Coordinates of C-alpha atoms in Angstrom, one line a residue:
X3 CA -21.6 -5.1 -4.4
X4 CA -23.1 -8.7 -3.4
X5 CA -26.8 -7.5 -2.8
X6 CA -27.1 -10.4 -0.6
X7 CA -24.1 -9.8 1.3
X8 CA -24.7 -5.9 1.4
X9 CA -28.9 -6.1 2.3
X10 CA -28.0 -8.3 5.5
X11 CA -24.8 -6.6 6.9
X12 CA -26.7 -3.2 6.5
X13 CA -29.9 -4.6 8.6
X14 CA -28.1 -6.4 11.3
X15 CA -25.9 -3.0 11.7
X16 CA -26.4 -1.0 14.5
X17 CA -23.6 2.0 16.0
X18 CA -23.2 0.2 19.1
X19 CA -22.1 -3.2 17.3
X20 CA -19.8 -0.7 15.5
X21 CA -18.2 0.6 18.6
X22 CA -18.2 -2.5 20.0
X23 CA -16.2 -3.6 16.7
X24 CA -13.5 -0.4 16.9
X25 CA -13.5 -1.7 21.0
X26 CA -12.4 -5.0 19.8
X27 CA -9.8 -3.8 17.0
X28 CA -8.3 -1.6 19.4
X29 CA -8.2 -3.7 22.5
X30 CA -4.7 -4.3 23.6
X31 CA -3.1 -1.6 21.6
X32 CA -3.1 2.1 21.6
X33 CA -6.4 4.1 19.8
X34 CA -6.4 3.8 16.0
X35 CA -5.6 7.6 14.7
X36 CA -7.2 7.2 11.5
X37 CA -11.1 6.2 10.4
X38 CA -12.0 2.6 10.3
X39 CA -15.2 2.3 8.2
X40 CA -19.0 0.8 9.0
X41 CA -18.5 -2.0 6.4
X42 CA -16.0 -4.0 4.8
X43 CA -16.6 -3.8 0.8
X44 CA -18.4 -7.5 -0.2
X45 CA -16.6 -8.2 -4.0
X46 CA -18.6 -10.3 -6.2
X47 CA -16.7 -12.9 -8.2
X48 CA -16.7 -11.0 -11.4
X49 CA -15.0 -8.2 -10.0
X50 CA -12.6 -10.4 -8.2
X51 CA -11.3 -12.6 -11.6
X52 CA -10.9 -8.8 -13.4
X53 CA -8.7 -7.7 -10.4
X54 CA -6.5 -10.7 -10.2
X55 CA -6.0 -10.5 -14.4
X56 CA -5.5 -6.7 -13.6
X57 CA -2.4 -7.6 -11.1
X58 CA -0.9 -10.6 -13.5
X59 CA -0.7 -7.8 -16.4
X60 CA 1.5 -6.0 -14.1
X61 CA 3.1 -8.4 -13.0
X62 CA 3.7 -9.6 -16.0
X63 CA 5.7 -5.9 -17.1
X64 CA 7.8 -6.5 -13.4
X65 CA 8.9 -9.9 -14.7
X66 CA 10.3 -8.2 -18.0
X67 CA 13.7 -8.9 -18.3
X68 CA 14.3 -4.9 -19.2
X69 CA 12.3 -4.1 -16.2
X70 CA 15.0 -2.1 -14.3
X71 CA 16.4 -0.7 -17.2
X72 CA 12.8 0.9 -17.9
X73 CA 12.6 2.1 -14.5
X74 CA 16.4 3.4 -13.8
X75 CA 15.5 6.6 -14.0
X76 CA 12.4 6.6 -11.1
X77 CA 15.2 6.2 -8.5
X78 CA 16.8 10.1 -7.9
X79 CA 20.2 9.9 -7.7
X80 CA 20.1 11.3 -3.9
X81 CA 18.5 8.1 -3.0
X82 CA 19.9 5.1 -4.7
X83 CA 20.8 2.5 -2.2
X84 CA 23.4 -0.1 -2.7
X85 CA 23.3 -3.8 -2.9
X86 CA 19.2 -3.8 -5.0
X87 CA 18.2 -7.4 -4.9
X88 CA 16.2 -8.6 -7.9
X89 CA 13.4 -8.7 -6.7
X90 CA 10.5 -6.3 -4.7
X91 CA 9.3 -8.2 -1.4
X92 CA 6.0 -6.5 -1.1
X93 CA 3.9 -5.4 -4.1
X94 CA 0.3 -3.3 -3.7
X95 CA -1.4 -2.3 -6.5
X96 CA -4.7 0.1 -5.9
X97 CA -8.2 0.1 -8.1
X98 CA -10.5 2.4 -8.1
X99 CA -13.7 1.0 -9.1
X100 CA -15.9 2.1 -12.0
X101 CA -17.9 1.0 -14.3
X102 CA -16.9 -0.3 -17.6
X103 CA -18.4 0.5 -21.2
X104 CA -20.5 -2.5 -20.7
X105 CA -21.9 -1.3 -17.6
X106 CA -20.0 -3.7 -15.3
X107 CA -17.9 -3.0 -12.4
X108 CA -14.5 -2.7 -13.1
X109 CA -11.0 -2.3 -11.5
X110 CA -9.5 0.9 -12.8
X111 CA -5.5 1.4 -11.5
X112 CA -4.7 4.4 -9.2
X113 CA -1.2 3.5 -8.0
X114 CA 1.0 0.7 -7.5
X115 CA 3.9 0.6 -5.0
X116 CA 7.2 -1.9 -4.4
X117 CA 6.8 -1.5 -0.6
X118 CA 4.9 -2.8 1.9
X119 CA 1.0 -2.1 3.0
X120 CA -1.0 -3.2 6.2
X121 CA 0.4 -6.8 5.3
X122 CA -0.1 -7.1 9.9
X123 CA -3.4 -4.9 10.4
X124 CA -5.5 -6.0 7.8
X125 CA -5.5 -9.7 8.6
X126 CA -6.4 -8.5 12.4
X127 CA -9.2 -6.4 10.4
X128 CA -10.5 -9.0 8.5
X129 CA -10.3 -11.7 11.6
X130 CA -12.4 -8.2 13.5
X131 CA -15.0 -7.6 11.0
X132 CA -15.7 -11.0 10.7
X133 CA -15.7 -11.8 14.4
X134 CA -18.0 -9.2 15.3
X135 CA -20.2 -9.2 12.4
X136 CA -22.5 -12.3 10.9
X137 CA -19.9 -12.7 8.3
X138 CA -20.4 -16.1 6.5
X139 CA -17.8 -18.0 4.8
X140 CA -18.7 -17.6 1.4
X141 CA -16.8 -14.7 1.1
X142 CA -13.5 -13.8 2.6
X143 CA -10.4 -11.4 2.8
X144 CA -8.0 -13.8 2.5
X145 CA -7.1 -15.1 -1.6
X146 CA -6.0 -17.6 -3.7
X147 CA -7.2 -20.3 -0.5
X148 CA -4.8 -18.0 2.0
X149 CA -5.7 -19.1 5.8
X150 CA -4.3 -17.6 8.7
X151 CA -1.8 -20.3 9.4
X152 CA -0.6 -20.2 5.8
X153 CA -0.5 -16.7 5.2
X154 CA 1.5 -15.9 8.8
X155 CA 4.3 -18.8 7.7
X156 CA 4.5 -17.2 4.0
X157 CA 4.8 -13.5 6.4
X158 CA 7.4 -15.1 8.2
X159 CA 8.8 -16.4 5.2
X160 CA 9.1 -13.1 3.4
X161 CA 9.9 -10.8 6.4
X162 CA 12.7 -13.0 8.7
X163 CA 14.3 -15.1 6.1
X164 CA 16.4 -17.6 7.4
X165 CA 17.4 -14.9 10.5
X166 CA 15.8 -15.4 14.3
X167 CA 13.4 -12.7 15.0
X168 CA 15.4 -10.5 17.3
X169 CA 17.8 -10.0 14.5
X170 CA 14.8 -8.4 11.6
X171 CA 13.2 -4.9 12.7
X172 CA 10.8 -2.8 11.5
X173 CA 12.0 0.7 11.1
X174 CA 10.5 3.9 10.6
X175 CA 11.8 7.2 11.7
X176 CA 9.2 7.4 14.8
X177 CA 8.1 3.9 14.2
X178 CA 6.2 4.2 17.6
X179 CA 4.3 6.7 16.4
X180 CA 3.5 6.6 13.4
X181 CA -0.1 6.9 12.1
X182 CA 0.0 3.7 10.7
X183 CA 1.3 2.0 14.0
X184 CA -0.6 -0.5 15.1
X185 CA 0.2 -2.3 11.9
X186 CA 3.7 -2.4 13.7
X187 CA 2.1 -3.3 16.8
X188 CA 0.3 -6.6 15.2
X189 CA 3.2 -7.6 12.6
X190 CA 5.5 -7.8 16.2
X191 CA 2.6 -9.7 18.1
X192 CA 2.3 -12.1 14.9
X193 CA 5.8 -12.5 14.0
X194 CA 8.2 -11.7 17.2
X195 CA 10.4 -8.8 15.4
X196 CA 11.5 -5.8 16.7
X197 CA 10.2 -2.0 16.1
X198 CA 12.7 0.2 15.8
X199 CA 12.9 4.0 15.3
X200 CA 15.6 5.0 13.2
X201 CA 17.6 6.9 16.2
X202 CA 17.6 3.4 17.8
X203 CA 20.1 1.5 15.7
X204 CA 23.5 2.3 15.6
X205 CA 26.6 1.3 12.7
X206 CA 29.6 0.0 13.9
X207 CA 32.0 -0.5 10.5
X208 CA 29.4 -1.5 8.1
X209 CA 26.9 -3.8 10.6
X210 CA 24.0 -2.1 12.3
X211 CA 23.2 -2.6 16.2
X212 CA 20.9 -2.4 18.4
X213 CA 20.6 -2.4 22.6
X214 CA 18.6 -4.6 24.1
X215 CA 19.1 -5.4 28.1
X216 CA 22.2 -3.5 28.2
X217 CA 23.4 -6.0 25.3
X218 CA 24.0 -5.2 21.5
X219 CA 22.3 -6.9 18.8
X220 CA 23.7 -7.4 15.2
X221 CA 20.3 -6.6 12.7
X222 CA 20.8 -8.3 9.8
X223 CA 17.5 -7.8 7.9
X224 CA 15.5 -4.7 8.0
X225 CA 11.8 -4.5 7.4
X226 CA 11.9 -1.0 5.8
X227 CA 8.8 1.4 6.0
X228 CA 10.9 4.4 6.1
X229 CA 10.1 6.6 3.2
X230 CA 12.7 8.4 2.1
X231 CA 10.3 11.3 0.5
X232 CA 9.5 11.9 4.6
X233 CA 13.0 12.5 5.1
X234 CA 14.3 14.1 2.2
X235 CA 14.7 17.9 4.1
X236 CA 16.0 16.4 6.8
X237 CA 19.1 14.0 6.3
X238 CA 20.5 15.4 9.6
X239 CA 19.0 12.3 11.3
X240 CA 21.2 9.9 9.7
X241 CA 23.9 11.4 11.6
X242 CA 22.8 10.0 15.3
X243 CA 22.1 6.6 13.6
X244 CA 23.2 5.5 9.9
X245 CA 22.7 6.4 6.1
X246 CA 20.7 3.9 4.3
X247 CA 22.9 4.6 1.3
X248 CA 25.9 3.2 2.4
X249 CA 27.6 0.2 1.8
X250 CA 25.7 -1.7 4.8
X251 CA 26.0 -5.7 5.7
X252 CA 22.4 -5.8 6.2
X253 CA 19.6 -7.6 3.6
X254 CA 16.4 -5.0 3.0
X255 CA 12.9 -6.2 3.2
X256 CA 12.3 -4.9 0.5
X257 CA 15.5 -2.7 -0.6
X258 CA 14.0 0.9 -0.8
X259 CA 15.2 0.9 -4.9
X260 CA 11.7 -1.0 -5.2
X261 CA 9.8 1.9 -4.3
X262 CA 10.7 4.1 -6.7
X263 CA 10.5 1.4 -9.7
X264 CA 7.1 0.0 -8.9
X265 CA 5.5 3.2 -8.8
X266 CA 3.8 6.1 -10.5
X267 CA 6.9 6.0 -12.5
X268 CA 5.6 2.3 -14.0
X269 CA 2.2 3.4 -15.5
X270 CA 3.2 4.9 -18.3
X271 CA 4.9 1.5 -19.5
X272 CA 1.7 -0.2 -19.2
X273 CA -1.4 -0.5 -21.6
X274 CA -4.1 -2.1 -20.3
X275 CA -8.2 -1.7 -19.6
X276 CA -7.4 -1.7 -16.4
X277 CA -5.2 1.1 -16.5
X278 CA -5.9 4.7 -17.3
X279 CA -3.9 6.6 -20.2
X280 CA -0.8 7.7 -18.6
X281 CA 1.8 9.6 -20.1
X282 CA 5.1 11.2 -18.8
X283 CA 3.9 15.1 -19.1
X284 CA 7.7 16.1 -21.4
X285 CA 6.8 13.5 -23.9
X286 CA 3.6 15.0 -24.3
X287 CA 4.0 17.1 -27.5
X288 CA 0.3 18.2 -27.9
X289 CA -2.0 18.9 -25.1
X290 CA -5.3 16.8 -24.8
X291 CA -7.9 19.5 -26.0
X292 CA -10.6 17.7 -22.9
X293 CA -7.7 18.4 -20.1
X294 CA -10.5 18.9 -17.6
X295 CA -10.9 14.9 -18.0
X296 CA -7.2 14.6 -16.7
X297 CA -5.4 14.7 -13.7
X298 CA -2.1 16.3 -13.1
X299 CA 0.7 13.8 -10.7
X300 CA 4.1 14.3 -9.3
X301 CA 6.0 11.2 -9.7
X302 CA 7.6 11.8 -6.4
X303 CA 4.9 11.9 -3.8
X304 CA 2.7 9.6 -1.5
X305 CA -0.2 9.8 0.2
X306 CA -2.1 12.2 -2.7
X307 CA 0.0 15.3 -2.1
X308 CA 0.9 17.5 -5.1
X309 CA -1.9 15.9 -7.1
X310 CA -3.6 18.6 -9.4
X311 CA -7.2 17.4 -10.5
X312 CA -8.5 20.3 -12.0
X313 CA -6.0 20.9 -14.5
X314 CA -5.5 24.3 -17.0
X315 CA -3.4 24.4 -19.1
X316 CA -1.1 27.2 -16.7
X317 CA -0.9 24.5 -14.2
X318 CA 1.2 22.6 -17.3
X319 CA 2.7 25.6 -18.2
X320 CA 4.0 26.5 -14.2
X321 CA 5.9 23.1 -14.1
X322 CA 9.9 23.6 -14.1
X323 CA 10.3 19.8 -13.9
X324 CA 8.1 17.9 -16.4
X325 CA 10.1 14.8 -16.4
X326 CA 8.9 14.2 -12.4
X327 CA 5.2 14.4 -13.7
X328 CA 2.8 12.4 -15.5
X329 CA -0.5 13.2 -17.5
X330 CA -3.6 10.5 -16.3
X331 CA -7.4 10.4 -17.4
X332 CA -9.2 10.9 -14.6
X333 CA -11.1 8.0 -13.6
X334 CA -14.8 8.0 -12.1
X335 CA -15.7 5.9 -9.4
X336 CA -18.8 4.6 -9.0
X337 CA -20.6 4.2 -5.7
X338 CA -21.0 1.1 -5.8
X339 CA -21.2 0.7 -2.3
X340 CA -24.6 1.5 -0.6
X341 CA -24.5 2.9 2.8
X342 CA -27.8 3.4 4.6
X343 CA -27.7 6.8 3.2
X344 CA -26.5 6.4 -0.6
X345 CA -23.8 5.2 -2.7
X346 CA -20.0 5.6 -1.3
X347 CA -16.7 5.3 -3.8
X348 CA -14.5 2.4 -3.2
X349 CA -11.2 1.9 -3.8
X350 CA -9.4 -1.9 -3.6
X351 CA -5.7 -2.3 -2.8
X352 CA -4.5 -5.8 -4.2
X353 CA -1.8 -7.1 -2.1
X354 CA 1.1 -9.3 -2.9
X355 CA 4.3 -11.0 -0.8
X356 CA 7.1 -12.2 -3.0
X357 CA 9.7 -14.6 -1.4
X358 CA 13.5 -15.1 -1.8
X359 CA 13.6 -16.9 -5.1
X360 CA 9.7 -17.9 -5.7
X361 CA 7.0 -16.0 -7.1
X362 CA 4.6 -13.3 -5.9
X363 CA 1.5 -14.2 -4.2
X364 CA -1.9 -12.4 -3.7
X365 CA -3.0 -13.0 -0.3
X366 CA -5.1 -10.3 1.0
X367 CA -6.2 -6.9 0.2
X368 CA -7.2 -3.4 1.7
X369 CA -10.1 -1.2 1.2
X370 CA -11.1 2.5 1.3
X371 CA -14.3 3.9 1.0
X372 CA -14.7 7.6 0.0
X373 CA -17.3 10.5 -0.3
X374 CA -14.6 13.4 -0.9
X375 CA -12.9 14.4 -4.0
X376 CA -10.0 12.3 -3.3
X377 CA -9.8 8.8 -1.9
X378 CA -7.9 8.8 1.4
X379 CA -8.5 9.6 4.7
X380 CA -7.6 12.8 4.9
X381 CA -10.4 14.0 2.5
X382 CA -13.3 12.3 4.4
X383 CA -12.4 13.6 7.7
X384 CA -16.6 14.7 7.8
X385 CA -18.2 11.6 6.9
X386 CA -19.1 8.4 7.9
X387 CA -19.4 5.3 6.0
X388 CA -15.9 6.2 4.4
X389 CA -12.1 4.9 6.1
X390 CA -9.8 2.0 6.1
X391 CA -11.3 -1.3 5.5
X392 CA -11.2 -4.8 4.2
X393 CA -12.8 -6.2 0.9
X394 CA -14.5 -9.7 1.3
X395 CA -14.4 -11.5 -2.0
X396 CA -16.7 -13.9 -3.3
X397 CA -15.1 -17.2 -3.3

């Protein structure tokens, strides 16, 4: 998207600099099990300023004093946890890019989430690319003048509190082996916390515990990346470890409410041009007569499963639940990215940390490029050029 940028990254590329790259990413942890792409995504400057005013609008609707009352209703009533702080910790909003009726690259939102991202992997990503590539410094994946010192302390900051690192964990319900893990792996190598699988911590009245050295550990502050949709058909596993929706002396990083407010849920509230028309589907009363230029969502599903695109009007019809679905104009990426063999889709995730008592930051993003119907990894399993990566913005 920066010809310059883009002409000279694709001449200097070669596969064996590339495997010599993934060599490097992975060196020291265990094989990366999803795609890393060729190229990080090079964001000119105008893109940049309409992706930053694209996050302060909805930012702007989080800071709404009638912000939770507007969102009560995203958290089922299975899953409402206890003790909800005021604020989300983490905040990732994702952009497809398209062009706009002026023919200009623009940020269009997909998603948006109250939970936390690659916040470790994607600075070791960024450090990768630009390590092993001729990278210059007029772009980066750092923002708003982010280093590596600063935006480790602001990590620190945001994930430990005012705790010592043995007493914060990450948990997941495998957290060893997740797909996502060597984010784990680099967030305890840049911040000295623990990784924890669920099984691993134990409740003793209302404190969590766990062993270390044949010694127990009070945790006091969980960084959560459980997903409670993962576990929803199996709550059996809370019984060899605890119930997140108890009454728990523990502070969540960030409390699981969070991802059900900031989500799908939170689209419909907004009106933007960044943001496709979105509507809750049982407050539609007529039907748009173009449905083939909408997409269909659950409100209560990650990762792009459930999603209808191709939408009839049965589809609509088949639904038992409308109120956990909304109605979205598609939006058409443009491949704005240019491989050596053609244009590839691109999709920016904008990503934010928000500290006790001060106010959300942007500090560094993540990227996907695409050839499939969908964004994601899963759908691009037979390409290259497409997977995880890093935008470098234009300073």
């Amino acid at each position: 998207m920066i010809p310059a940028q883009r002409q000279k990254y694709n001449q200097q590329f070669t596969e064996e600099k590339y495997q010599n790259f993934l060599n490097q990413l992975q060196s020291g942890y265990s094989e990366i099990p999803f795609r890393v792409a060729e190229t990080p995504i090079f964001v000119p400057k105008s893109l940049k300023e309409k992706l930053v005013a694209a996050g302060e609008e909805i930012i702007n609707l989080i800071k709404q004093p009638n912000f939770k009352a507007l969102t009560q209703k995203a958290i089922p009533s299975d899953w409402n946890v206890p003790n909800e702080n005021g604020q989300p910790h983490f905040l990732t909003f994702d952009f497809g890019i398209c062009r706009n009726q002026a023919g200009e690259l623009s940020p269009m939102l997909i998603e948006m989430q109250g939970f936390p991202s690659l916040y470790g992997f994607q600075h070791h990503l960024g450090k990768t690319f630009k390590s092993s590539f001729d990278i210059d410094d007029s772009v980066n994946y750092f923002l708003n003048s982010f280093t590596e010192e600063t935006y480790i302390k602001l990590l620190k900051e945001v994930i430990i509190g005012q705790h010592e690192p043995e007493e914060v964990a990450l948990m997941d319900v495998d957290a060893p082996n997740q797909k996502t893990a060597i984010d784990f792996f680099v967030t305890k190598k840049m911040l000295g916390i623990k990784i924890l699988a669920l099984e691993e911590i134990k409740k003793a009245g209302n404190q969590l515990f766990y062993e270390e050295n044949g010694r127990k550990v009070q945790l006091k502050r969980i960084y959560n990346r459980l997903i409670f949709d993962e576990v929803a058909n199996n709550t059996e596993i809370f019984k060899n470890s605890f119930d997140p929706r108890e009454e728990l002396d523990v502070e969540w990083v960030t409390h699981p409410n969070w991802f059900y407010r900031i989500s799908k849920f939170t689209m419909p509230f907004l009106k933007s041009e960044f943001v496709p028309e979105t509507r809750f589907l049982n407050e539609i009363e007529k039907l748009p007569a173009d449905l083939e230029n909408y997409v269909l969502k659950p409100l209560f599903s990650f990762a792009g499963m459930g999603v209808i695109i191709d939408v009839s009007e049965e589809d609509i019809t088949d639904i038992k639940d409308p109120e956990n679905w909304i109605l979205q104009r598609k939006v058409n990426y443009e491949a704005a990215v240019q491989s050596p063999d053609g244009g590839v889709k691109a999709e920016i995730r904008m990503m934010y940390l928000w500290p006790d008592g001060g106010e959300p930051q942007l500090c560094i993003n993540l990227a996907r490029l695409s050839r499939g119907k969908m964004i994601g990894v899963r759908y691009n399993a037979d390409f290259d050029w497409v997977g995880g990566t890093v935008g470098f913005m234009e300073k």
